[in-house]
mmCIF file of C-alpha atoms in Angstrom:
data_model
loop_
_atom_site.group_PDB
_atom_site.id
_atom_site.type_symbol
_atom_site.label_atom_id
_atom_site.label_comp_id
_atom_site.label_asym_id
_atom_site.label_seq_id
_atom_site.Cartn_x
_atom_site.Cartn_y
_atom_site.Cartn_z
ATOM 1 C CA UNK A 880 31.639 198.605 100.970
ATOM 2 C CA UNK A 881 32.482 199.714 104.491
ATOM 3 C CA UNK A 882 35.031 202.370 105.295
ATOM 4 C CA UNK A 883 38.325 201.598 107.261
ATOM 5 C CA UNK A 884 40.307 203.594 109.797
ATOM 6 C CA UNK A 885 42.875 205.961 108.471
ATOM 7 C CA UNK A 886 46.384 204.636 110.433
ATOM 8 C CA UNK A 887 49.538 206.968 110.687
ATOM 9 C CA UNK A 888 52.519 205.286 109.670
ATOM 10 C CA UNK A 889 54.002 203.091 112.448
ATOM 11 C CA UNK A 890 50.527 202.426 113.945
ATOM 12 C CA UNK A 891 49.260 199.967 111.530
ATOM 13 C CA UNK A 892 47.121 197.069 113.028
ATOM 14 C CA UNK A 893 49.143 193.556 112.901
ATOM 15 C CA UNK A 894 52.865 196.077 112.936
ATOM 16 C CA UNK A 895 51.954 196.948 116.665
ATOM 17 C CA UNK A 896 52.092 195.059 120.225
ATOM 18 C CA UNK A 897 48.810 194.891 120.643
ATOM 19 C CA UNK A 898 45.631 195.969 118.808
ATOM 20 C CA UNK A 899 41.639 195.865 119.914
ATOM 21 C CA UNK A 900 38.616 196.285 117.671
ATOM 22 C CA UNK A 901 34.743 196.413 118.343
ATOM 23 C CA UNK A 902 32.201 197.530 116.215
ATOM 24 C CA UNK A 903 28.178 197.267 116.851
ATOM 25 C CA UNK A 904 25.148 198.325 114.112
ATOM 26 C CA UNK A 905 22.817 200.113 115.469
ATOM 27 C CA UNK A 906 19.060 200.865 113.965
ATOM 28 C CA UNK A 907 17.579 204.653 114.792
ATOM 29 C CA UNK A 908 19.915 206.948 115.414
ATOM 30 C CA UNK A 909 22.623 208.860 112.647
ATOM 31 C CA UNK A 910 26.483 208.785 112.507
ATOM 32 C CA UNK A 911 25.874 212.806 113.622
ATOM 33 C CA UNK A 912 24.099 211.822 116.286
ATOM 34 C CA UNK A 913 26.857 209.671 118.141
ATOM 35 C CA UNK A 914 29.627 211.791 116.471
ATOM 36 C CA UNK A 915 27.783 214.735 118.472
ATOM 37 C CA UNK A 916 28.078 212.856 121.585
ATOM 38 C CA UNK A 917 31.256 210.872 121.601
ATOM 39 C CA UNK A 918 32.860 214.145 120.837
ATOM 40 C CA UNK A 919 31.127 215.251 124.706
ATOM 41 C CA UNK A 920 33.625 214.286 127.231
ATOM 42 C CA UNK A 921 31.504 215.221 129.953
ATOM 43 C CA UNK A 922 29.550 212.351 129.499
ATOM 44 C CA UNK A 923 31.786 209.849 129.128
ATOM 45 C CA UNK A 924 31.885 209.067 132.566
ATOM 46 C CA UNK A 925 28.381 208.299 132.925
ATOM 47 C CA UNK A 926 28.035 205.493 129.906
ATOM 48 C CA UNK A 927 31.739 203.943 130.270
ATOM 49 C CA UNK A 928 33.609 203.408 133.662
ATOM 50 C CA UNK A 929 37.084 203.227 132.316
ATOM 51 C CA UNK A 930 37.552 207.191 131.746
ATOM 52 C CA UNK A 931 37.797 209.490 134.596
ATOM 53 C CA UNK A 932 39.319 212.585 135.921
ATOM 54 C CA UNK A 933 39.587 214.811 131.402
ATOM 55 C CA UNK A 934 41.146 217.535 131.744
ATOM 56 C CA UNK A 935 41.707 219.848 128.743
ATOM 57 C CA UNK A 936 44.804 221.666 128.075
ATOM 58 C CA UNK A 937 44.544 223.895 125.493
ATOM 59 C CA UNK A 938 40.584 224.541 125.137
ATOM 60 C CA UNK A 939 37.935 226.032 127.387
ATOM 61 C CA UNK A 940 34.530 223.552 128.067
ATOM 62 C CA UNK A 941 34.073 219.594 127.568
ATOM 63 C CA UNK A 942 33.540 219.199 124.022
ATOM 64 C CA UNK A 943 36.544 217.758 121.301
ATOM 65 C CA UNK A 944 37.592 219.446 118.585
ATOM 66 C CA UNK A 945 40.568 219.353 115.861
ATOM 67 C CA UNK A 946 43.765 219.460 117.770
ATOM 68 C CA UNK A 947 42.760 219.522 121.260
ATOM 69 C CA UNK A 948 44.885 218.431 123.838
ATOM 70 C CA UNK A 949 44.062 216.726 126.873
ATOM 71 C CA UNK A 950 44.015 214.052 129.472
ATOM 72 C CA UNK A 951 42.452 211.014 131.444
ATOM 73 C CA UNK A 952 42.705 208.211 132.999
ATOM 74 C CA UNK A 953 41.528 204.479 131.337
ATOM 75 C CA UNK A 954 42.484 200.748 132.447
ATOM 76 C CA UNK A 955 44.167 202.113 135.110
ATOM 77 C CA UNK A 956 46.548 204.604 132.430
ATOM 78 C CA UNK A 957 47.073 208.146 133.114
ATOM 79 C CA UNK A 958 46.904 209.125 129.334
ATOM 80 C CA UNK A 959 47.747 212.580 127.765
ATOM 81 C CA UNK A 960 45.908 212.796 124.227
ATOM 82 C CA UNK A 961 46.125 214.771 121.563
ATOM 83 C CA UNK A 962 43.274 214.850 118.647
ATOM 84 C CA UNK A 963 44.411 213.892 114.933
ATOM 85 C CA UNK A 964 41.754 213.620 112.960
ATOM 86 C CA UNK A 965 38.452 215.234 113.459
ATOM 87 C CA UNK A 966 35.697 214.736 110.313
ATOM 88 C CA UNK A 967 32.142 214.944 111.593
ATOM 89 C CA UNK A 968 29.997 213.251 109.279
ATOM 90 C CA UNK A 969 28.669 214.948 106.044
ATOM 91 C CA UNK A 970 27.219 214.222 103.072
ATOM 92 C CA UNK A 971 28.010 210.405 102.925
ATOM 93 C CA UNK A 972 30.703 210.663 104.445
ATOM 94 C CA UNK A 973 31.742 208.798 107.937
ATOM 95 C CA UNK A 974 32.689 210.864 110.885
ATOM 96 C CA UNK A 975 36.402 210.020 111.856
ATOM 97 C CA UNK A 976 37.663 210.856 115.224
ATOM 98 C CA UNK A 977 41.025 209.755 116.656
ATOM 99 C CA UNK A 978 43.907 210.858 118.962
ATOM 100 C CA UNK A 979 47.075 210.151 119.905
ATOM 101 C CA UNK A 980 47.985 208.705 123.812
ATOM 102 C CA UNK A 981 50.506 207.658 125.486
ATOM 103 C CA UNK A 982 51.664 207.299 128.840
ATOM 104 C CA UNK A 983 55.001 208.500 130.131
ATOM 105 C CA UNK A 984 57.631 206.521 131.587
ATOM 106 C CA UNK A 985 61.014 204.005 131.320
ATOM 107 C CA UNK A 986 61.164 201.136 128.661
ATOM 108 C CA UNK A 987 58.609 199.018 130.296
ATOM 109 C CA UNK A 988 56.038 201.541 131.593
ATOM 110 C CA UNK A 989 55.553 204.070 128.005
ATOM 111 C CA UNK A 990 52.365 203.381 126.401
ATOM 112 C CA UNK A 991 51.843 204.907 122.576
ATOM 113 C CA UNK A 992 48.617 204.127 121.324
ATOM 114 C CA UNK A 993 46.506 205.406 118.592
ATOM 115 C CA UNK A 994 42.667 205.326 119.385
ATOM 116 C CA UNK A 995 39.931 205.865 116.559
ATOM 117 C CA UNK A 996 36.843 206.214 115.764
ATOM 118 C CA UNK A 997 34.734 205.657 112.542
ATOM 119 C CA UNK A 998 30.742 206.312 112.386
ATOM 120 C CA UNK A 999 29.180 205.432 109.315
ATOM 121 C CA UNK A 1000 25.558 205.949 108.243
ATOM 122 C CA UNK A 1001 24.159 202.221 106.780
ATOM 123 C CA UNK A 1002 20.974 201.909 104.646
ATOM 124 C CA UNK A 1003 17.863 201.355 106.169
ATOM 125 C CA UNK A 1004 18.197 203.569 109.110
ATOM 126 C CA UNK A 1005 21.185 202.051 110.657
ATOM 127 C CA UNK A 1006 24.614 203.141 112.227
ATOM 128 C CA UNK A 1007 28.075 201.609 112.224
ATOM 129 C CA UNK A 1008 30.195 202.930 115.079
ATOM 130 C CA UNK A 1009 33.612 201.234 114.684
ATOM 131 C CA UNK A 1010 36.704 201.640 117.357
ATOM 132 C CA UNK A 1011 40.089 200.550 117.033
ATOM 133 C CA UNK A 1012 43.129 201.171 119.209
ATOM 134 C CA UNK A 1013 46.539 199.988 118.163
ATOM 135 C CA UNK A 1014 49.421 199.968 120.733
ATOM 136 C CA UNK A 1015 52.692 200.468 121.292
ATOM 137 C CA UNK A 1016 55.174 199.311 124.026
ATOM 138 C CA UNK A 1017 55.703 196.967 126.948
ATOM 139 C CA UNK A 1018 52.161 197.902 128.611
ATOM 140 C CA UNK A 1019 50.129 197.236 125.356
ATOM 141 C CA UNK A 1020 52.788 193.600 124.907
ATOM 142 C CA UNK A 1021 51.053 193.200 128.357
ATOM 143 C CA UNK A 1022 47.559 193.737 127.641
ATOM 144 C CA UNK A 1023 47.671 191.630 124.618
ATOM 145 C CA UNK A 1024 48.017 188.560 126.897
ATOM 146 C CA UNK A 1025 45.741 189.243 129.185
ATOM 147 C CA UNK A 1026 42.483 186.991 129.877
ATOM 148 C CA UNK A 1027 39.937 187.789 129.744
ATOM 149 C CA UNK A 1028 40.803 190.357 126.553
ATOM 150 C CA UNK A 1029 39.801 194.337 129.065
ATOM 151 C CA UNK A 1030 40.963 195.993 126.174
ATOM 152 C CA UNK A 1031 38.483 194.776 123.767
ATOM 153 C CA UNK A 1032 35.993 193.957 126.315
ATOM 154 C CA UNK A 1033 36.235 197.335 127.692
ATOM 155 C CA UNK A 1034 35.994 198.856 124.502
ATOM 156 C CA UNK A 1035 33.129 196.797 123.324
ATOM 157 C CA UNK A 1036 31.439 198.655 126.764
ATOM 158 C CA UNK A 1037 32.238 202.132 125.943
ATOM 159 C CA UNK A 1038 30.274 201.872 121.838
ATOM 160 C CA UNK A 1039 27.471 200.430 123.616
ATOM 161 C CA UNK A 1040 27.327 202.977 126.070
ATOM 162 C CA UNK A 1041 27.453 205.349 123.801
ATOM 163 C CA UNK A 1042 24.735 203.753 121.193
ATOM 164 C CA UNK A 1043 22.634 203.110 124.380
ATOM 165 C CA UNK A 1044 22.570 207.374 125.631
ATOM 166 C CA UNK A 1045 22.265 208.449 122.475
ATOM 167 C CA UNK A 1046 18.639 206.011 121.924
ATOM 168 C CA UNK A 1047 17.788 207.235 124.900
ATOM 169 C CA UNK A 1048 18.507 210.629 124.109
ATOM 170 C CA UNK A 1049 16.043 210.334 121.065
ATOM 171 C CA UNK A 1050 13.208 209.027 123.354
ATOM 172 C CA UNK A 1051 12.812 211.993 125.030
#
């Protein structure tokens, strides 16, 4: 049985204006592995072109952690973000990364999202890495009618990204 995202109340998926969800399996590599680099903000940039210009507000260096604050821009969003949950994996247990986002502004221009993560060890040498955002306000009513789908397709860029440097991080 596969674990699930852990949802705050008033961010669960189907309650919310819009919601995006992509998960790949990947053989050869561990959930610590990815966990270890998706937590690395200084590489975003250079596996997924819809994050630019993090900046952290209330810790030194690049790297995640419980709590910490910062900011970027993605689809075009400046987004302030604050982490919420923060679980690397252990044990058998799946790492669990998420934050809180939103954008500032009037009625139709706020953005609220939740964004998380879920990376789950499989048998056989395999990884699950599983991302879901689910959004809040006018924007995200916006996004949800778009065609193509950027949110999802965007997102379905950044996991595979990510699986992609961290197999090539285990060929060298």
């Amino acid at each position: 049985m596969l674990n699930e995202i852990k949802w705050p109340e008033g961010y669960l998926p189907g309650t919310t204006d819009n919601f995006a969800s992509n998960e790949i399996i990947v053989k050869g590599i561990t959930a610590k592995d990815v966990f270890d680099n998706l937590i690395d903000t200084s590489i975003w940039t250079s596996y997924y072109e819809n994050a630019s210009d993090i900046v952290f507000h209330n810790t030194k260096g690049t790297i995640l952690q419980a709590d910490t604050k910062f900011a970027f821009k993605t689809f075009g969003f400046p987004i302030e973000a604050e982490v919420i949950e923060f679980e690397a994996p252990h044990d058998d247990q799946p790492g669990r990364l998420a934050w809180h986002g939103w954008a500032e502004g009037d009625a139709d221009h706020r953005l609220d999202v939740i964004h998380a993560w879920l990376l789950e060890d499989l048998s056989e040498g395999r990884v699950r890495i599983l991302t879901q955002e689910s959004q809040k306000g006018k924007p995200a009513k916006d996004l949800f009618n778009t065609k193509p789908d950027t949110m999802n397709e965007g997102h379905q860029d950044w996991i595979k990204g990510l699986a992609q440097t961290v197999l090539a991080s285990k060929k060298n």
